[in-house]
PDB file of C-alpha atoms in Angstrom:
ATOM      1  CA  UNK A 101     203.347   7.319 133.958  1.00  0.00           C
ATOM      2  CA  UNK A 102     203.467   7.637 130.393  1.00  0.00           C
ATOM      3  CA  UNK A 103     203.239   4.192 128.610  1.00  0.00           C
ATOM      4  CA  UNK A 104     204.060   2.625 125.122  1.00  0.00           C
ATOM      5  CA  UNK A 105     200.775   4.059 123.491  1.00  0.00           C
ATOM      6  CA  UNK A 106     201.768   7.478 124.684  1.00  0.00           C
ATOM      7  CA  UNK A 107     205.071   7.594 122.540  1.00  0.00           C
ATOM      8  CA  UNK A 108     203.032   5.558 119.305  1.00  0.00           C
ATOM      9  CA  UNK A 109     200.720   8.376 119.159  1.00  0.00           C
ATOM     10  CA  UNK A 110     203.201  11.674 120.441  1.00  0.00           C
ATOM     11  CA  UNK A 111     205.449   9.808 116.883  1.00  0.00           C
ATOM     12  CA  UNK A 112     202.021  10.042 115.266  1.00  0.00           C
ATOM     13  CA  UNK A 113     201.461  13.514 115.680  1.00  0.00           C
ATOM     14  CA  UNK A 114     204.833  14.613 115.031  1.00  0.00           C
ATOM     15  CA  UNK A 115     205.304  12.850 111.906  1.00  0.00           C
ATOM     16  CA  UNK A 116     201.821  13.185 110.399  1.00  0.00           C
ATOM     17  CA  UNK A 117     201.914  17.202 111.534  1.00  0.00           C
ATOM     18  CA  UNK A 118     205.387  17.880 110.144  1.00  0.00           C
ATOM     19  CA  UNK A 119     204.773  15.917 106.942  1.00  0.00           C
ATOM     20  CA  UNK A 120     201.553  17.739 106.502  1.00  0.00           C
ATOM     21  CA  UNK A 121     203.435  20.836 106.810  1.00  0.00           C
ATOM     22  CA  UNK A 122     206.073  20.621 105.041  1.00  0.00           C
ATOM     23  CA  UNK A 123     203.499  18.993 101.792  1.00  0.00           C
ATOM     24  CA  UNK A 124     201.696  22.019 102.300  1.00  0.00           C
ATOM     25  CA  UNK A 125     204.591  24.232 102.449  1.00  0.00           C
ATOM     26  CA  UNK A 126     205.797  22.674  98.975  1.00  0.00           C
ATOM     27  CA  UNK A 127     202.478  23.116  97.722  1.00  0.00           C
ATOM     28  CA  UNK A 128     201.621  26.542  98.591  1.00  0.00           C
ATOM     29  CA  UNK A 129     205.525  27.351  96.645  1.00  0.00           C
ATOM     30  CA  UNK A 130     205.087  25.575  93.552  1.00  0.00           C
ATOM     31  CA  UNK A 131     201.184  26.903  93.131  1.00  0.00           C
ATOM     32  CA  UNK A 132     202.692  30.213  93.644  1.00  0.00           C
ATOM     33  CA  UNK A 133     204.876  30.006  90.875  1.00  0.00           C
ATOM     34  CA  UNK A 134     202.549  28.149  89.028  1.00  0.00           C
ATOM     35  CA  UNK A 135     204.377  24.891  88.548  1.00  0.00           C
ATOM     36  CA  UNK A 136     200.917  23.084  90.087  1.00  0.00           C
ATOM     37  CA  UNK A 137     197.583  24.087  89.293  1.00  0.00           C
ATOM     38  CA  UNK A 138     194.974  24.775  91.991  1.00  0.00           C
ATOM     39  CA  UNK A 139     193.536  22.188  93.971  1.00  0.00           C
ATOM     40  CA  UNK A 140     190.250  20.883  92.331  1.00  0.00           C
ATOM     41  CA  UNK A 141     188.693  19.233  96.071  1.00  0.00           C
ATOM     42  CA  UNK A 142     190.815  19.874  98.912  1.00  0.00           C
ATOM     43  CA  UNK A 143     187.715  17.583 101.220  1.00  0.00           C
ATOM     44  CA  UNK A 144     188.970  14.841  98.842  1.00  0.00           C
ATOM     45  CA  UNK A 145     192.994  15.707  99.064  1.00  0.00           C
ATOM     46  CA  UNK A 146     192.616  16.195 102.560  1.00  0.00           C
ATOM     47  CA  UNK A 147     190.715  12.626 103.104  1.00  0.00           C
ATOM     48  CA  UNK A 148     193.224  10.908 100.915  1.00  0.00           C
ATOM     49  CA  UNK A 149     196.158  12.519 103.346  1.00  0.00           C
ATOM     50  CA  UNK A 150     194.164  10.893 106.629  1.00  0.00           C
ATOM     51  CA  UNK A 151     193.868   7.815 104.579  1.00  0.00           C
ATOM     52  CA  UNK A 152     197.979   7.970 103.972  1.00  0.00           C
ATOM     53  CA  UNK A 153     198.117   8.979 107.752  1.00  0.00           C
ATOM     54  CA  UNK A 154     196.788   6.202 109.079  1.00  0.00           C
ATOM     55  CA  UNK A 155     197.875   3.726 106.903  1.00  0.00           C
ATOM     56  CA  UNK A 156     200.794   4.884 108.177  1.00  0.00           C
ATOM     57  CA  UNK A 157     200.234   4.454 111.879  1.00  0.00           C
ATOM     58  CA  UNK A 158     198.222   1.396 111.959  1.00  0.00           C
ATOM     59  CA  UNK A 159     201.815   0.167 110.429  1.00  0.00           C
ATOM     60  CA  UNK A 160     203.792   2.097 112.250  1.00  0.00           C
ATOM     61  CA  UNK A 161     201.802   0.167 115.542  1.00  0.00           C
ATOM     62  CA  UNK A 162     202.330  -2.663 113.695  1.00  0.00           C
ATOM     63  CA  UNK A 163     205.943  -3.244 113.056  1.00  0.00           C
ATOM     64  CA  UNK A 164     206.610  -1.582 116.477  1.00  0.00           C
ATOM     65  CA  UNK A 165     204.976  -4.620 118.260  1.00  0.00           C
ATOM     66  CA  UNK A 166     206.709  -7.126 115.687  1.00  0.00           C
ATOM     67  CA  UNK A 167     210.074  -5.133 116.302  1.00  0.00           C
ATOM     68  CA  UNK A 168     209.890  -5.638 120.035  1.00  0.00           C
ATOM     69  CA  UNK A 169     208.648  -8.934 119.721  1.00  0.00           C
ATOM     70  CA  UNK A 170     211.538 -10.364 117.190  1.00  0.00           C
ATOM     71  CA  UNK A 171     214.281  -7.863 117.087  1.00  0.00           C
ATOM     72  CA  UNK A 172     215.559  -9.741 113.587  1.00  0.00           C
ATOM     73  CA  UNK A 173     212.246  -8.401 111.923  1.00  0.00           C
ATOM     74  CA  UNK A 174     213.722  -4.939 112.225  1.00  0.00           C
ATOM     75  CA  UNK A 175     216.311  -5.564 110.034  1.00  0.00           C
ATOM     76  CA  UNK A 176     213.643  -6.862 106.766  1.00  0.00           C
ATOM     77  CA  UNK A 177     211.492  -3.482 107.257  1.00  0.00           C
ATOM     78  CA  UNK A 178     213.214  -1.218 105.230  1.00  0.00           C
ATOM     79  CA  UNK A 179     213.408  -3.959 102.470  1.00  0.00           C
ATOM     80  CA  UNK A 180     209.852  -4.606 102.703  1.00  0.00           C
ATOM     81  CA  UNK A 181     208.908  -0.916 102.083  1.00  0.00           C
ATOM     82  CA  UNK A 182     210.876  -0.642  98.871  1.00  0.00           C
ATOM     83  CA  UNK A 183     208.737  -3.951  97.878  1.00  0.00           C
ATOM     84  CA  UNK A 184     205.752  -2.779  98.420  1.00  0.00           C
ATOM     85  CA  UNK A 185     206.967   1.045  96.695  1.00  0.00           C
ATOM     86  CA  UNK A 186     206.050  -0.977  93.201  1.00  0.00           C
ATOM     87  CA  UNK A 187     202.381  -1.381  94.523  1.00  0.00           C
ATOM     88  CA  UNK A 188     201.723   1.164  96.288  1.00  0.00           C
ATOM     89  CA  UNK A 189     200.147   3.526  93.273  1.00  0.00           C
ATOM     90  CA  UNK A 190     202.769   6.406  94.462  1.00  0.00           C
ATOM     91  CA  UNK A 191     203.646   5.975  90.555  1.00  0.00           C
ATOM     92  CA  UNK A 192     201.090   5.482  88.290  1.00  0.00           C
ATOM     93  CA  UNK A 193     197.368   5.773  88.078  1.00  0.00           C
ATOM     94  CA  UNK A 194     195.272   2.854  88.273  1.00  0.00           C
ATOM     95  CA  UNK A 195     193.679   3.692  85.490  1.00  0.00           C
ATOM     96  CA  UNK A 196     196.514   3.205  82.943  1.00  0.00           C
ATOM     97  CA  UNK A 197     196.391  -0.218  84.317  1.00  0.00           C
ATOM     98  CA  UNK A 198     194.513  -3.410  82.423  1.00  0.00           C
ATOM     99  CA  UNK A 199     191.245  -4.181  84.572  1.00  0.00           C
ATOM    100  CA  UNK A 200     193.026  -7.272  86.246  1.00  0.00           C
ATOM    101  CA  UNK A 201     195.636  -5.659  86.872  1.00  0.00           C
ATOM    102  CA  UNK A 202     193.586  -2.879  88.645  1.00  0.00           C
ATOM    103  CA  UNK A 203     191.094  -5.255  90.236  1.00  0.00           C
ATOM    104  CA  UNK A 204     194.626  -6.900  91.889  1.00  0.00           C
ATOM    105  CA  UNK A 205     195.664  -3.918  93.057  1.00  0.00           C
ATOM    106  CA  UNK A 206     192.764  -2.725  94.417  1.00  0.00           C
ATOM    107  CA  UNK A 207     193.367  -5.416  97.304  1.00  0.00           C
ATOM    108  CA  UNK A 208     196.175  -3.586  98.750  1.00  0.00           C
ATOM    109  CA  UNK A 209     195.141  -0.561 100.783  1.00  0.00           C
ATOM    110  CA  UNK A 210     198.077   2.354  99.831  1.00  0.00           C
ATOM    111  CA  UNK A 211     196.705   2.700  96.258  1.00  0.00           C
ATOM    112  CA  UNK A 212     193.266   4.301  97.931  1.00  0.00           C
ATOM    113  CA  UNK A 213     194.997   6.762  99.796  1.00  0.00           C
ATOM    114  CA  UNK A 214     196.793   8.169  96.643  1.00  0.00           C
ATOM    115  CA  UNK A 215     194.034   7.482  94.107  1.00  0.00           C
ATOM    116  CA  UNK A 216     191.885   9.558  96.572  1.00  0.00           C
ATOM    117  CA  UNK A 217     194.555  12.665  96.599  1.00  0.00           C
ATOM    118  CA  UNK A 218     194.750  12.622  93.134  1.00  0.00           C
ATOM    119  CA  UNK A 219     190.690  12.721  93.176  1.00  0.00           C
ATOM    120  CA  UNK A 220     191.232  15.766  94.761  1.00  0.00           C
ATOM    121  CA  UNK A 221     193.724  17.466  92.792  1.00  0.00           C
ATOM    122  CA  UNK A 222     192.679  16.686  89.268  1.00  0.00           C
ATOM    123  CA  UNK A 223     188.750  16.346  89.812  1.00  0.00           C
ATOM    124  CA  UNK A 224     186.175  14.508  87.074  1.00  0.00           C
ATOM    125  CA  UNK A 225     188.932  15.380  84.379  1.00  0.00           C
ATOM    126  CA  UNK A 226     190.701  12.025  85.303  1.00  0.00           C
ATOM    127  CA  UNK A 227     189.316   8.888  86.191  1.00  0.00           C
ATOM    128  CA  UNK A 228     190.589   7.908  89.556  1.00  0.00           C
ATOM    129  CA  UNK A 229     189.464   4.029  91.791  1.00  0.00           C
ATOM    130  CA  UNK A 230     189.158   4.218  95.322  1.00  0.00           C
ATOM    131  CA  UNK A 231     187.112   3.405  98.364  1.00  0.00           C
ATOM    132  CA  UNK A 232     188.055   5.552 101.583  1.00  0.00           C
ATOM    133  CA  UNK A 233     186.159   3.094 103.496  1.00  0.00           C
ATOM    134  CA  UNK A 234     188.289   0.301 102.614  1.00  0.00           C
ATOM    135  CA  UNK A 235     191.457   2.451 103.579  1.00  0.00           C
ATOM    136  CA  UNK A 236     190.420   3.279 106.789  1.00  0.00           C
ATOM    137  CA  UNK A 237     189.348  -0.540 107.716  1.00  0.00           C
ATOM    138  CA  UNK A 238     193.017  -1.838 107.216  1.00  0.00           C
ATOM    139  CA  UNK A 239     194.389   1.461 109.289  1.00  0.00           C
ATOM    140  CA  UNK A 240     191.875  -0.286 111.691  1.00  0.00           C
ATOM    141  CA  UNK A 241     193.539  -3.758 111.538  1.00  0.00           C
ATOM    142  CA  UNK A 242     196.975  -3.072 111.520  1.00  0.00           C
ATOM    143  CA  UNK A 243     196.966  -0.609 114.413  1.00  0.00           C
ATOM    144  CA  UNK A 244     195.010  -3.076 116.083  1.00  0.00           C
ATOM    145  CA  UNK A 245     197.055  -6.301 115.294  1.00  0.00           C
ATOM    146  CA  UNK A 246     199.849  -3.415 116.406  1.00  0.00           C
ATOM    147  CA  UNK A 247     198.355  -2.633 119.480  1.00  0.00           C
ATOM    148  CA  UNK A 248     197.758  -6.157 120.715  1.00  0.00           C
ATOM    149  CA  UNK A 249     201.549  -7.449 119.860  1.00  0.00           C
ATOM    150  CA  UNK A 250     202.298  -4.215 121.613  1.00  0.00           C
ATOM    151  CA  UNK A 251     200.310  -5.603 124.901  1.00  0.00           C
ATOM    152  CA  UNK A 252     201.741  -8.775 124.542  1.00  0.00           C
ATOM    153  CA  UNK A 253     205.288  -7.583 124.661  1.00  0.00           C
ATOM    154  CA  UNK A 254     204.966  -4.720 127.135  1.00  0.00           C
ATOM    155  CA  UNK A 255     206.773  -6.292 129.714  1.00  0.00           C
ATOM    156  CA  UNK A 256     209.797  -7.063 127.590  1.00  0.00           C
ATOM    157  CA  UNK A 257     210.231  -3.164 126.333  1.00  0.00           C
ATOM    158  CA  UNK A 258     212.710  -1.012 128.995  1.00  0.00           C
ATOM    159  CA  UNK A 259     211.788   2.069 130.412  1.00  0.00           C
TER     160      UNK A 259
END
Protein backbone atom coordinates (compact mmCIF):
# COMPACT_ATOMS: atom_id res chain seq x y z
CA UNK A 1 0.00 0.00 0.00
CA UNK A 2 1.69 3.08 -0.71
CA UNK A 3 1.06 5.76 2.04
CA UNK A 4 1.29 9.64 2.47
CA UNK A 5 5.19 9.53 3.01
CA UNK A 6 5.51 7.63 -0.21
CA UNK A 7 4.05 10.54 -2.42
CA UNK A 8 6.11 13.44 0.05
CA UNK A 9 9.25 11.86 -0.93
CA UNK A 10 8.34 10.40 -4.90
CA UNK A 11 7.39 14.90 -5.04
CA UNK A 12 10.83 15.15 -3.45
CA UNK A 13 12.70 13.41 -5.91
CA UNK A 14 10.97 14.70 -8.80
CA UNK A 15 11.21 18.21 -7.96
CA UNK A 16 14.69 18.30 -6.41
CA UNK A 17 15.99 15.96 -9.61
CA UNK A 18 14.32 18.07 -12.29
CA UNK A 19 15.32 21.37 -10.69
CA UNK A 20 18.81 20.10 -10.37
CA UNK A 21 18.71 19.38 -13.94
CA UNK A 22 17.43 21.86 -15.46
CA UNK A 23 20.09 24.46 -13.01
CA UNK A 24 22.64 22.40 -14.38
CA UNK A 25 21.43 22.44 -17.82
CA UNK A 26 21.37 26.43 -17.62
CA UNK A 27 24.66 26.32 -16.21
CA UNK A 28 26.52 24.10 -18.42
CA UNK A 29 24.85 26.80 -21.51
CA UNK A 30 25.75 30.00 -20.15
CA UNK A 31 29.52 28.66 -19.04
CA UNK A 32 29.70 27.56 -22.54
CA UNK A 33 29.22 30.78 -23.92
CA UNK A 34 30.95 32.29 -21.27
CA UNK A 35 28.26 34.42 -19.72
CA UNK A 36 29.31 32.57 -16.10
CA UNK A 37 32.66 31.85 -15.10
CA UNK A 38 33.72 28.39 -13.88
CA UNK A 39 32.69 27.07 -10.74
CA UNK A 40 35.30 27.90 -7.98
CA UNK A 41 33.99 24.66 -5.35
CA UNK A 42 31.39 22.62 -6.78
CA UNK A 43 31.60 20.36 -2.90
CA UNK A 44 30.45 23.81 -1.64
CA UNK A 45 27.72 24.61 -4.62
CA UNK A 46 26.63 21.23 -4.43
CA UNK A 47 26.14 21.36 -0.38
CA UNK A 48 24.44 24.69 -0.65
CA UNK A 49 21.87 22.94 -3.38
CA UNK A 50 21.11 19.95 -0.57
CA UNK A 51 20.82 22.72 1.89
CA UNK A 52 18.07 24.53 -0.65
CA UNK A 53 16.71 20.89 -1.15
CA UNK A 54 15.80 20.24 2.01
CA UNK A 55 14.81 23.35 3.17
CA UNK A 56 12.57 22.77 0.70
CA UNK A 57 11.10 19.47 1.76
CA UNK A 58 11.14 19.80 5.41
CA UNK A 59 8.55 22.73 4.19
CA UNK A 60 7.13 21.09 1.68
CA UNK A 61 6.22 18.21 4.74
CA UNK A 62 5.34 20.97 6.55
CA UNK A 63 2.63 22.90 4.88
CA UNK A 64 1.34 19.53 3.51
CA UNK A 65 0.33 18.46 7.11
CA UNK A 66 -0.98 22.15 7.88
CA UNK A 67 -2.86 22.01 4.40
CA UNK A 68 -4.67 18.83 5.32
CA UNK A 69 -5.14 19.83 8.68
CA UNK A 70 -6.83 23.48 7.92
CA UNK A 71 -7.68 23.60 4.30
CA UNK A 72 -7.93 27.75 4.73
CA UNK A 73 -4.04 27.69 5.36
CA UNK A 74 -3.66 26.72 1.73
CA UNK A 75 -4.90 29.70 0.52
CA UNK A 76 -2.01 32.17 2.76
CA UNK A 77 0.98 29.89 1.29
CA UNK A 78 1.67 31.46 -1.75
CA UNK A 79 1.50 34.90 0.07
CA UNK A 80 3.77 33.77 2.66
CA UNK A 81 6.50 32.75 0.13
CA UNK A 82 6.62 36.12 -1.56
CA UNK A 83 7.13 37.44 2.25
CA UNK A 84 9.69 35.60 3.06
CA UNK A 85 11.36 36.21 -0.93
CA UNK A 86 12.69 39.69 0.87
CA UNK A 87 14.67 37.48 3.43
CA UNK A 88 15.56 34.84 1.93
CA UNK A 89 19.24 36.19 0.59
CA UNK A 90 18.07 35.00 -3.13
CA UNK A 91 18.99 38.88 -3.70
CA UNK A 92 21.72 40.22 -2.08
CA UNK A 93 24.77 39.11 -0.21
CA UNK A 94 24.88 39.26 3.39
CA UNK A 95 27.75 40.92 3.32
CA UNK A 96 26.55 44.25 1.82
CA UNK A 97 24.40 44.17 4.83
CA UNK A 98 25.18 46.32 8.29
CA UNK A 99 26.31 43.64 11.02
CA UNK A 100 22.74 43.79 12.69
CA UNK A 101 21.24 43.53 9.96
CA UNK A 102 23.29 40.35 9.05
CA UNK A 103 23.32 38.96 12.58
CA UNK A 104 19.13 39.20 12.08
CA UNK A 105 19.21 37.48 9.18
CA UNK A 106 21.34 34.94 10.01
CA UNK A 107 18.30 33.50 12.17
CA UNK A 108 16.38 32.50 9.22
CA UNK A 109 17.66 29.34 7.57
CA UNK A 110 17.25 30.13 3.42
CA UNK A 111 20.08 32.73 3.54
CA UNK A 112 22.66 29.60 4.38
CA UNK A 113 21.66 27.66 1.59
CA UNK A 114 22.41 30.55 -0.92
CA UNK A 115 25.33 32.13 0.95
CA UNK A 116 26.80 28.55 0.75
CA UNK A 117 26.23 28.33 -3.30
CA UNK A 118 27.65 31.46 -3.74
CA UNK A 119 30.74 30.09 -1.50
CA UNK A 120 31.04 27.82 -4.12
CA UNK A 121 30.86 29.78 -7.13
CA UNK A 122 32.90 32.82 -6.28
CA UNK A 123 35.45 31.19 -3.70
CA UNK A 124 37.78 33.41 -1.02
CA UNK A 125 37.34 36.38 -3.59
CA UNK A 126 34.01 37.28 -1.78
CA UNK A 127 33.17 37.12 1.66
CA UNK A 128 30.21 34.90 2.09
CA UNK A 129 28.21 33.89 6.13
CA UNK A 130 26.92 30.60 6.52
CA UNK A 131 26.69 27.54 8.68
CA UNK A 132 25.51 24.27 6.73
CA UNK A 133 24.91 22.81 10.02
CA UNK A 134 22.40 25.23 10.98
CA UNK A 135 20.57 24.66 7.52
CA UNK A 136 20.28 21.21 7.79
CA UNK A 137 18.87 21.35 11.60
CA UNK A 138 15.72 23.42 10.51
CA UNK A 139 15.28 20.90 7.26
CA UNK A 140 15.26 18.57 10.38
CA UNK A 141 12.44 20.42 12.23
CA UNK A 142 10.18 21.31 9.71
CA UNK A 143 10.02 17.91 8.02
CA UNK A 144 9.57 16.65 11.32
CA UNK A 145 6.88 19.11 12.69
CA UNK A 146 5.62 18.04 8.86
CA UNK A 147 5.71 14.58 9.41
CA UNK A 148 3.93 14.50 12.75
CA UNK A 149 0.86 16.92 11.54
CA UNK A 150 1.01 14.50 8.67
CA UNK A 151 0.35 11.44 11.28
CA UNK A 152 -2.05 13.30 13.01
CA UNK A 153 -4.23 13.93 10.02
CA UNK A 154 -3.77 10.66 8.14
CA UNK A 155 -7.05 9.50 8.66
CA UNK A 156 -8.72 12.61 7.33
CA UNK A 157 -6.64 12.53 3.78
CA UNK A 158 -8.72 10.24 0.90
CA UNK A 159 -7.22 7.64 -0.93
Amino acid sequence: MISQYDVILARLFIEFFSTSGAALFVYIVLNTFGILPDVYDWSRVILGWLIMGALGFGGGALMAGITEANEVVEKFIPAFQYLMLPFSGCFFMLSWLPDSSREALLYVPFPHAFETIRAGFFGPGVMTYSSPSYGFAWALFLAGCGFLIIRMVRDHIEG
